[in-house]
Short mmCIF file of C-alpha atoms in Angstrom, two decimals:
data_model
loop_
_atom_site.label_atom_id
_atom_site.label_comp_id
_atom_site.label_asym_id
_atom_site.label_seq_id
_atom_site.Cartn_x
_atom_site.Cartn_y
_atom_site.Cartn_z
CA MET Q 25 117.63 127.26 75.95
CA ILE Q 26 117.68 128.71 79.43
CA GLY Q 27 120.31 131.14 80.59
CA VAL Q 28 122.81 130.95 83.41
CA PRO Q 29 121.04 131.88 86.66
CA LYS Q 30 122.16 135.17 88.19
CA MET Q 31 121.35 134.13 91.74
CA LYS Q 32 122.26 130.74 93.07
CA ASN Q 33 119.69 130.01 95.76
CA ILE Q 34 118.54 126.39 95.69
CA TYR Q 35 115.26 124.94 96.99
CA MET Q 36 114.36 121.25 96.95
CA VAL Q 37 110.82 119.85 97.05
CA GLN Q 38 109.81 116.37 98.21
CA ALA Q 39 106.31 117.00 99.50
CA SER Q 40 104.73 114.20 101.48
CA ASN Q 41 101.34 114.00 103.12
CA THR Q 42 101.13 114.85 106.78
CA TYR Q 43 99.27 112.44 109.03
CA SER Q 44 97.45 113.04 112.26
CA GLY Q 45 96.92 110.72 115.19
CA GLU Q 46 95.29 111.35 118.55
CA SER Q 47 98.23 113.33 119.81
CA PHE Q 48 100.62 113.87 116.90
CA LYS Q 49 101.15 115.13 113.37
CA ALA Q 50 103.71 113.28 111.27
CA ALA Q 51 105.56 113.55 107.97
CA TYR Q 52 108.54 111.93 106.27
CA LEU Q 53 111.94 113.55 106.07
CA PRO Q 54 112.83 114.33 102.41
CA TYR Q 55 115.46 111.63 102.04
CA ALA Q 56 115.60 111.46 98.22
CA VAL Q 57 116.32 115.14 97.61
CA GLY Q 58 118.50 115.18 100.73
CA LEU Q 59 120.80 112.68 99.03
CA LEU Q 60 121.14 114.97 96.01
CA VAL Q 61 122.02 118.02 98.08
CA ALA Q 62 124.42 116.13 100.33
CA TYR Q 63 126.39 114.81 97.37
CA ALA Q 64 126.34 118.01 95.29
CA PHE Q 65 127.73 120.11 98.11
CA THR Q 66 130.80 117.94 98.47
CA ASP Q 67 132.03 119.79 95.36
CA GLU Q 68 133.97 123.00 96.05
CA THR Q 69 132.57 124.79 92.99
CA VAL Q 70 129.01 124.00 94.05
CA LYS Q 71 129.75 125.29 97.54
CA LYS Q 72 131.13 128.51 96.07
CA GLU Q 73 128.40 129.13 93.50
CA TYR Q 74 125.24 127.97 95.28
CA SER Q 75 123.44 128.51 98.56
CA PHE Q 76 121.03 125.83 99.68
CA LYS Q 77 118.03 127.50 101.29
CA ARG Q 78 115.57 124.84 102.47
CA PHE Q 79 113.51 121.72 101.82
CA ILE Q 80 109.78 121.85 101.15
CA PHE Q 81 108.87 118.47 102.61
CA THR Q 82 105.13 118.80 103.29
CA ARG Q 83 102.28 119.92 101.07
CA GLU Q 84 102.53 123.59 101.94
CA ASN Q 85 100.06 125.96 100.34
CA THR Q 86 101.61 126.57 96.92
CA ASP Q 87 101.13 130.35 96.96
CA LYS Q 88 102.71 130.62 100.40
CA ALA Q 89 105.56 128.33 99.34
CA VAL Q 90 106.37 130.59 96.38
CA GLU Q 91 106.16 133.70 98.53
CA SER Q 92 108.65 132.18 100.98
CA MET Q 93 111.31 131.78 98.28
CA ASP Q 94 114.16 134.28 98.06
CA ASN Q 95 115.16 134.71 94.39
CA PRO Q 96 115.40 131.00 93.64
CA ALA Q 97 117.88 130.12 90.91
CA PHE Q 98 117.13 126.41 91.00
CA VAL Q 99 114.21 124.37 92.35
CA GLY Q 100 114.32 120.57 92.20
CA PHE Q 101 111.24 118.36 92.57
CA SER Q 102 111.12 114.68 93.56
CA ASN Q 103 108.06 113.06 91.99
CA TYR Q 104 106.03 110.12 93.23
CA ILE Q 105 102.40 109.07 92.91
CA TRP Q 106 101.56 111.04 96.04
CA ASN Q 107 102.97 114.43 95.03
CA THR Q 108 103.31 114.88 91.24
CA GLN Q 109 100.22 117.07 90.76
CA TYR Q 110 101.32 119.20 93.71
CA ASN Q 111 104.77 119.55 92.17
CA LEU Q 112 103.38 120.58 88.80
CA ALA Q 113 101.19 123.26 90.37
CA LEU Q 114 104.02 124.62 92.52
CA ALA Q 115 106.58 124.52 89.69
CA GLU Q 116 104.30 126.47 87.36
CA LYS Q 117 103.82 129.18 89.97
CA VAL Q 118 107.57 129.35 90.69
CA LYS Q 119 108.30 129.78 86.98
CA LYS Q 120 105.65 132.46 86.61
CA LYS Q 121 107.07 134.58 89.43
CA PHE Q 122 110.75 133.75 88.79
CA PRO Q 123 111.03 133.10 85.01
CA GLU Q 124 114.83 132.70 85.13
CA CYS Q 125 114.64 129.98 87.78
CA VAL Q 126 115.73 126.52 86.60
CA ILE Q 127 113.08 123.86 87.26
CA LEU Q 128 114.20 120.21 87.55
CA PHE Q 129 111.89 117.18 87.84
CA GLY Q 130 113.09 113.71 88.82
CA GLY Q 131 111.84 110.61 90.60
CA HIS Q 132 109.78 107.51 89.87
CA ASN Q 133 106.81 109.38 88.43
CA VAL Q 134 108.80 111.15 85.72
CA PRO Q 135 108.19 109.22 82.46
CA PRO Q 136 111.18 107.67 80.67
CA ASP Q 137 110.76 109.91 77.61
CA ASN Q 138 110.60 113.68 77.07
CA SER Q 139 106.83 113.94 77.47
CA PHE Q 140 107.01 116.06 80.62
CA LEU Q 141 109.14 118.64 78.80
CA GLU Q 142 106.78 118.63 75.85
CA LYS Q 143 103.66 118.94 77.99
CA TYR Q 144 104.90 121.34 80.68
CA PRO Q 145 106.87 124.33 79.34
CA PHE Q 146 107.76 125.47 82.86
CA ILE Q 147 110.01 122.40 83.39
CA ASP Q 148 113.59 122.84 82.14
CA PHE Q 149 115.25 119.51 82.95
CA LEU Q 150 114.29 115.93 83.75
CA VAL Q 151 116.38 113.38 85.59
CA HIS Q 152 115.73 109.74 84.76
CA ALA Q 153 116.80 106.88 87.08
CA GLU Q 154 119.26 107.70 89.89
CA GLY Q 155 119.99 111.37 90.30
CA GLU Q 156 123.06 112.05 92.43
CA GLU Q 157 125.59 112.34 89.59
CA ALA Q 158 123.21 114.10 87.19
CA PHE Q 159 122.17 116.66 89.79
CA ARG Q 160 125.70 117.65 90.70
CA SER Q 161 126.84 117.71 87.07
CA LEU Q 162 123.89 119.89 86.13
CA LEU Q 163 124.65 122.43 88.84
CA LEU Q 164 128.26 122.59 87.72
CA GLU Q 165 127.35 123.03 84.06
CA LEU Q 166 124.91 125.83 84.85
CA CYS Q 167 127.80 127.80 86.36
CA LYS Q 168 129.53 128.03 82.99
CA GLU Q 169 129.16 130.92 80.57
CA LYS Q 170 128.17 128.55 77.77
CA PRO Q 171 126.74 125.41 79.39
CA ASP Q 172 126.76 122.17 77.42
CA PHE Q 173 124.47 119.48 78.82
CA SER Q 174 125.14 116.84 76.18
CA SER Q 175 127.60 114.85 78.29
CA ILE Q 176 125.43 114.55 81.42
CA PRO Q 177 123.88 111.06 81.64
CA ASN Q 178 120.29 110.46 82.78
CA ILE Q 179 118.86 113.88 81.87
CA SER Q 180 116.46 115.34 79.32
CA TYR Q 181 116.50 119.01 78.33
CA ARG Q 182 115.59 121.48 75.62
CA THR Q 183 117.91 122.62 72.85
CA GLU Q 184 117.51 125.60 70.54
CA GLU Q 185 118.28 123.51 67.48
CA ASN Q 186 116.53 120.16 67.98
CA GLY Q 187 113.84 120.64 70.62
CA CYS Q 188 113.85 118.18 73.50
CA LYS Q 189 116.78 115.80 73.86
CA LYS Q 190 117.31 112.80 76.12
CA ASN Q 191 120.86 111.77 76.99
CA PRO Q 192 121.84 108.11 77.47
CA THR Q 193 120.94 106.39 80.75
CA GLU Q 194 123.85 105.31 82.92
CA ILE Q 195 123.62 102.71 85.71
CA LEU Q 196 125.52 104.00 88.71
CA SER Q 197 127.76 101.82 90.87
CA LYS Q 198 128.77 104.03 93.80
CA THR Q 199 127.63 103.26 97.32
CA ASP Q 200 129.53 105.89 99.31
CA TYR Q 201 127.27 108.88 98.72
CA PRO Q 202 127.14 111.11 101.80
CA SER Q 203 124.17 110.72 104.10
CA PRO Q 204 121.75 113.66 104.43
CA TYR Q 205 121.20 112.56 108.03
CA LEU Q 206 124.84 112.50 109.05
CA THR Q 207 125.75 115.72 107.22
CA GLY Q 208 123.19 117.66 109.25
CA LEU Q 209 120.94 118.66 106.34
CA PHE Q 210 117.78 117.79 108.26
CA ASP Q 211 118.74 119.33 111.59
CA SER Q 212 116.83 122.53 110.80
CA ILE Q 213 113.67 120.55 110.04
CA PHE Q 214 113.71 119.15 113.57
CA GLU Q 215 114.42 122.59 115.04
CA GLU Q 216 111.59 124.25 113.09
CA ASN Q 217 109.03 121.48 113.69
CA PRO Q 218 109.38 120.51 117.36
CA ASP Q 219 105.78 119.28 117.61
CA MET Q 220 105.83 117.12 114.48
CA GLN Q 221 106.63 113.40 114.42
CA LEU Q 222 109.28 113.05 111.72
CA ASP Q 223 109.49 109.61 110.12
CA ALA Q 224 112.41 108.44 108.03
CA ILE Q 225 113.66 106.28 105.19
CA LEU Q 226 116.54 103.86 105.83
CA GLU Q 227 118.44 102.71 102.76
CA THR Q 228 121.00 99.93 103.30
CA SER Q 229 121.21 98.85 99.66
CA ARG Q 230 120.12 100.05 96.25
CA GLY Q 231 118.90 98.32 93.11
CA CYS Q 232 116.85 95.23 92.37
CA PRO Q 233 117.87 92.11 90.43
CA ASN Q 234 114.27 91.18 89.65
CA SER Q 235 112.46 92.26 86.50
CA CYS Q 236 108.79 92.21 87.45
CA THR Q 237 107.10 94.07 84.62
CA TYR Q 238 104.56 95.85 86.83
CA CYS Q 239 107.34 97.40 88.93
CA ASP Q 240 109.93 100.08 88.11
CA TRP Q 241 112.50 99.05 90.72
CA GLY Q 242 114.48 96.68 88.52
CA CYS Q 243 113.64 98.25 85.16
CA ASN Q 244 117.25 99.30 84.52
CA GLY Q 245 118.68 95.85 85.15
CA SER Q 246 120.49 97.12 88.22
CA LYS Q 247 122.22 94.78 90.60
CA ILE Q 248 121.94 95.28 94.35
CA ARG Q 249 124.69 97.52 95.72
CA LEU Q 250 125.31 97.39 99.45
CA PHE Q 251 125.88 100.60 101.37
CA PRO Q 252 128.78 100.54 103.85
CA ILE Q 253 127.46 98.95 107.01
CA GLU Q 254 129.26 101.53 109.15
CA ARG Q 255 127.17 104.22 107.48
CA VAL Q 256 123.99 102.21 108.09
CA PHE Q 257 124.79 101.86 111.78
CA ALA Q 258 125.64 105.56 112.07
CA GLU Q 259 122.32 106.51 110.45
CA ILE Q 260 120.41 104.25 112.84
CA ASP Q 261 122.16 105.99 115.76
CA TRP Q 262 121.33 109.41 114.30
CA LEU Q 263 117.67 108.53 113.79
CA ALA Q 264 117.37 107.23 117.35
CA ASP Q 265 119.14 110.28 118.78
CA HIS Q 266 116.59 112.47 116.97
CA GLY Q 267 113.64 110.48 118.29
CA VAL Q 268 112.51 109.01 114.95
CA LYS Q 269 109.79 106.50 115.82
CA PHE Q 270 108.92 105.00 112.45
CA ILE Q 271 111.35 103.85 109.75
CA TRP Q 272 110.46 102.69 106.26
CA GLY Q 273 113.11 100.41 104.77
CA ALA Q 274 113.96 101.50 101.23
CA ASP Q 275 115.66 98.25 100.19
CA SER Q 276 113.95 96.23 97.48
CA ASN Q 277 114.98 92.85 98.92
CA PHE Q 278 115.85 93.16 102.60
CA GLY Q 279 116.90 89.76 103.89
CA GLN Q 280 118.70 88.84 100.68
CA PHE Q 281 122.02 89.04 102.53
CA LYS Q 282 123.11 87.60 105.86
CA ARG Q 283 124.41 91.00 106.94
CA ASP Q 284 120.79 92.13 107.06
CA ILE Q 285 120.48 90.13 110.28
CA GLU Q 286 123.35 92.23 111.70
CA ILE Q 287 121.44 95.38 110.76
CA VAL Q 288 118.32 94.12 112.51
CA ASP Q 289 120.36 93.17 115.58
CA TYR Q 290 121.75 96.70 115.66
CA LEU Q 291 118.27 98.21 115.33
CA ILE Q 292 117.14 96.08 118.26
CA LYS Q 293 120.15 97.11 120.31
CA VAL Q 294 119.49 100.80 119.66
CA LYS Q 295 115.77 100.43 120.38
CA GLU Q 296 116.52 98.72 123.69
CA LYS Q 297 118.86 101.56 124.60
CA THR Q 298 116.89 104.60 123.37
CA GLY Q 299 113.31 103.47 122.74
CA CYS Q 300 113.58 104.36 119.05
CA PRO Q 301 112.61 103.31 116.51
CA GLU Q 302 109.24 101.97 117.65
CA ARG Q 303 108.25 100.41 114.31
CA LEU Q 304 109.92 99.29 111.11
CA ARG Q 305 108.40 98.51 107.70
CA ILE Q 306 110.45 96.32 105.33
CA ASN Q 307 110.25 95.10 101.75
CA TYR Q 308 111.40 91.51 102.18
CA ALA Q 309 113.49 89.43 99.80
CA LYS Q 310 111.57 86.87 97.77
CA HIS Q 311 114.14 84.11 97.53
CA ASN Q 312 115.88 83.82 100.90
CA PRO Q 313 113.13 82.55 103.24
CA GLN Q 314 115.39 81.39 106.08
CA VAL Q 315 117.05 84.77 106.56
CA VAL Q 316 113.70 86.55 106.20
CA PHE Q 317 112.23 84.19 108.80
CA GLU Q 318 115.04 84.94 111.26
CA ILE Q 319 114.64 88.69 110.72
CA SER Q 320 110.86 88.52 111.14
CA ARG Q 321 111.19 86.46 114.31
CA LYS Q 322 113.54 89.02 115.86
CA LEU Q 323 111.42 92.02 114.87
CA GLU Q 324 108.28 90.41 116.25
CA LYS Q 325 109.99 89.52 119.52
CA TYR Q 326 111.16 93.07 120.14
CA GLY Q 327 108.00 94.79 118.94
CA LEU Q 328 109.55 96.40 115.88
CA SER Q 329 107.42 94.76 113.22
CA LYS Q 330 104.68 97.05 111.87
CA GLU Q 331 102.59 94.49 109.99
CA GLY Q 332 104.40 91.17 110.29
CA ALA Q 333 106.21 89.17 107.65
CA THR Q 334 105.23 89.36 103.99
CA ILE Q 335 104.99 86.16 101.98
CA SER Q 336 103.87 87.58 98.68
CA PHE Q 337 102.80 85.99 95.42
CA GLN Q 338 101.12 88.83 93.43
CA SER Q 339 99.54 86.06 91.36
CA LEU Q 340 99.29 82.27 91.44
CA ASN Q 341 98.36 81.96 87.78
CA PRO Q 342 101.24 80.45 85.72
CA GLU Q 343 100.32 82.45 82.61
CA THR Q 344 100.28 85.71 84.56
CA LEU Q 345 103.59 84.93 86.25
CA ALA Q 346 105.16 84.34 82.82
CA ASN Q 347 103.73 87.64 81.56
CA ILE Q 348 105.11 89.65 84.47
CA GLY Q 349 108.50 87.92 84.68
CA ARG Q 350 108.07 86.61 88.19
CA ARG Q 351 108.83 83.32 89.93
CA ASN Q 352 107.12 82.24 93.14
CA MET Q 353 107.92 79.59 95.71
CA SER Q 354 105.87 76.41 95.57
CA LEU Q 355 102.66 76.25 97.58
CA ASP Q 356 104.11 73.33 99.56
CA LYS Q 357 107.04 75.53 100.60
CA PHE Q 358 104.59 78.32 101.38
CA GLY Q 359 102.63 76.00 103.67
CA GLU Q 360 105.82 75.01 105.50
CA LEU Q 361 106.73 78.67 106.05
CA ILE Q 362 103.27 79.50 107.34
CA SER Q 363 103.63 76.68 109.90
CA MET Q 364 107.08 77.95 110.94
CA TYR Q 365 105.87 81.50 111.45
CA LYS Q 366 102.78 80.36 113.31
CA LYS Q 367 104.88 78.23 115.66
CA GLU Q 368 107.04 81.26 116.51
CA GLY Q 369 104.03 83.54 116.95
CA VAL Q 370 104.99 85.73 114.01
CA THR Q 371 102.17 87.36 112.07
CA THR Q 372 102.24 86.84 108.31
CA TYR Q 373 100.29 88.25 105.42
CA SER Q 374 100.29 87.59 101.70
CA GLU Q 375 99.81 90.01 98.82
CA LEU Q 376 98.10 89.69 95.46
CA ILE Q 377 97.73 92.27 92.69
CA LEU Q 378 94.45 92.49 90.82
CA GLY Q 379 94.64 93.43 87.15
CA LEU Q 380 97.89 91.79 86.04
CA PRO Q 381 98.02 90.60 82.42
CA GLY Q 382 96.75 87.06 81.87
CA GLU Q 383 94.74 86.96 85.09
CA THR Q 384 91.10 85.89 84.86
CA LYS Q 385 88.24 85.94 87.34
CA GLU Q 386 88.63 82.18 87.78
CA SER Q 387 92.42 82.20 88.22
CA PHE Q 388 92.37 85.12 90.65
CA THR Q 389 89.67 83.73 92.94
CA LYS Q 390 91.28 80.30 92.75
CA GLY Q 391 94.58 81.86 93.87
CA ILE Q 392 92.96 83.33 96.97
CA CYS Q 393 91.41 79.98 97.80
CA GLU Q 394 94.77 78.24 97.40
CA LEU Q 395 96.42 80.64 99.85
CA LEU Q 396 93.68 79.87 102.35
CA GLU Q 397 94.01 76.15 101.73
CA TYR Q 398 97.74 76.23 102.44
CA GLY Q 399 97.34 78.07 105.73
CA GLN Q 400 97.24 81.83 105.16
CA HIS Q 401 94.53 82.57 107.70
CA LYS Q 402 95.81 85.93 108.96
CA ALA Q 403 95.57 88.34 106.02
CA ILE Q 404 95.50 88.37 102.24
CA GLN Q 405 96.00 91.91 100.99
CA VAL Q 406 94.78 92.57 97.47
CA TYR Q 407 96.13 95.65 95.72
CA THR Q 408 94.79 97.19 92.54
CA CYS Q 409 97.46 97.16 89.86
CA ASP Q 410 98.74 100.67 89.17
CA LEU Q 411 100.28 101.41 85.80
CA LEU Q 412 103.63 102.99 86.63
CA PRO Q 413 105.24 105.19 83.96
CA ASN Q 414 108.69 103.60 84.26
CA SER Q 415 107.55 99.98 84.39
CA GLU Q 416 107.71 97.65 81.41
CA MET Q 417 104.00 97.01 81.84
CA GLY Q 418 103.39 100.76 81.51
CA SER Q 419 104.90 100.89 78.03
CA LYS Q 420 102.70 101.48 74.99
CA GLU Q 421 103.62 98.04 73.64
CA SER Q 422 102.49 96.21 76.80
CA VAL Q 423 99.31 98.25 77.11
CA GLU Q 424 98.33 97.31 73.56
CA LYS Q 425 99.47 93.68 73.83
CA TYR Q 426 97.46 92.92 76.95
CA GLY Q 427 94.50 95.22 76.30
CA ILE Q 428 95.13 97.19 79.46
CA ARG Q 429 92.58 99.83 80.39
CA THR Q 430 92.96 102.19 83.33
CA VAL Q 431 91.01 104.83 85.22
CA LYS Q 432 92.38 107.78 87.15
CA THR Q 433 91.48 107.42 90.80
CA PRO Q 434 92.25 109.76 93.70
CA PHE Q 435 95.37 108.52 95.46
CA ALA Q 436 95.05 107.50 99.10
CA GLN Q 437 98.04 106.62 101.27
CA ALA Q 438 97.79 103.01 102.37
CA HIS Q 439 99.38 102.76 105.81
CA CYS Q 440 97.66 105.60 107.65
CA LYS Q 441 94.93 108.17 107.26
CA ALA Q 442 95.92 111.28 105.33
CA ASP Q 443 94.62 114.72 106.18
CA ILE Q 444 91.25 115.09 104.48
CA LYS Q 445 91.70 118.63 103.18
CA GLN Q 446 94.12 118.84 100.28
CA GLU Q 447 94.78 121.84 98.07
CA ILE Q 448 95.56 119.56 95.11
CA THR Q 449 94.35 116.02 94.46
CA GLU Q 450 96.78 113.32 93.38
CA TYR Q 451 95.81 110.46 91.07
CA ASN Q 452 97.00 107.01 90.14
CA ASN Q 453 96.23 104.96 87.02
CA ALA Q 454 94.39 101.87 88.24
CA VAL Q 455 94.12 98.89 85.90
CA ILE Q 456 90.45 97.88 85.70
CA GLU Q 457 90.42 95.78 82.52
CA THR Q 458 92.69 93.57 80.40
CA ASN Q 459 92.07 91.27 77.45
CA THR Q 460 91.57 88.39 79.93
CA LEU Q 461 89.70 90.27 82.67
CA SER Q 462 86.58 92.27 81.84
CA ARG Q 463 85.46 95.21 83.95
CA GLU Q 464 82.58 93.14 85.26
CA ASP Q 465 84.99 90.36 86.27
CA TRP Q 466 87.30 92.94 87.86
CA VAL Q 467 84.41 94.18 90.00
CA TYR Q 468 83.58 90.58 90.94
CA CYS Q 469 87.18 90.03 92.09
CA VAL Q 470 87.15 93.23 94.14
CA VAL Q 471 83.97 92.17 95.94
CA PHE Q 472 85.29 88.62 96.44
CA SER Q 473 88.52 90.01 97.94
CA CYS Q 474 86.63 92.32 100.29
CA ILE Q 475 84.51 89.43 101.56
CA ILE Q 476 87.61 87.32 102.23
CA GLN Q 477 89.26 90.25 104.03
CA ALA Q 478 86.13 90.76 106.14
CA PHE Q 479 86.22 87.09 107.12
CA HIS Q 480 89.87 87.52 108.09
CA ASN Q 481 89.05 90.58 110.18
CA ILE Q 482 86.41 88.77 112.24
CA GLY Q 483 88.54 85.65 112.61
CA LEU Q 484 86.51 83.17 110.58
CA PHE Q 485 89.66 81.54 109.14
#
């Protein structure tokens, strides 16, 4: 059991890759950990007991990052595929130099069990699922002479009596958490990095009603909760005022609600007035094609669309779709949508995932051919299936049931070129074999997909 920290300096880590263009260097603002800090410091006790020092939002040299810390009492890490190994290396060094410092790990790449605590003795707490309430409650409990963590949902921790313990998971329902943008938490990042292009996350809703087994977005059965639209508009204004050029939409199903058209109209209005944002990337809803079409048409018209409209399938094999808990539109409906988008001059692309359970070489290549047959002549993007620790497909039962085999591959960011030199390499677990797809067949599908993409690139379709 860890003791109560003597000093109350807090550091938060959400390290993203930096990207370089011809005349700029860019990185994302640390939105996830910003949410935690913004909410925690609405509490008067937290304000009294703790001092928030700074965000580590890029992959700083780990030794220099530790040296920059002033007696940290608490360091929180947000974990994703692109930064978990970095976080582990930094956390271990922090604990070595400051053994009384509390180390917290949360985020999508933290497994749903206690394995991180068992494997990494320098980690003190884990947060599973959403973290705002757990983070604040943990800070408050650590202020007590005899802290008791047993009543804090969504955390794992060590006990003197029973080793590692995981508390029950609680699905949150709040939507009025304070914004890290509007509370000024990121102002210092802009002041200290005047030559860096700072990109941002925009969250207008949270949760996902779908239960695709390869994904961890809807794994907790969470319904979509809408953030107050006044907050959304205020954040858009703030981002534009700070010159944010690129926004990544954090919603799982943007376009599911008619109000999403209002949000797009407001983005267009702000862009016309300020010039920002220049581009927007969205995860579109699967089952509301008319609203998605209207949104895509508007974004294309005003130059906001980064890659066009997504009409995704992931697989066209009925057995695979049943295995992954997904429903697709009919191919006839798909063909109609392709014609609509083409008529309006809106670029479309479709996505497939290679390595899903039940897929075969024949079914996968047939699926690509069917997309071509029904009019997808712009782009078919094929992604390798990654085994995510919090997905149903990533469970031991699913791995055994479907004969899933993976390899660790160096992680590469998809949408732009990352800096080549990295202190620490990140990895993802790529599915390269199942009980219906041999490794040889997987290689065949990769080559087949590359040939189709090359034909797309040179305009043969």
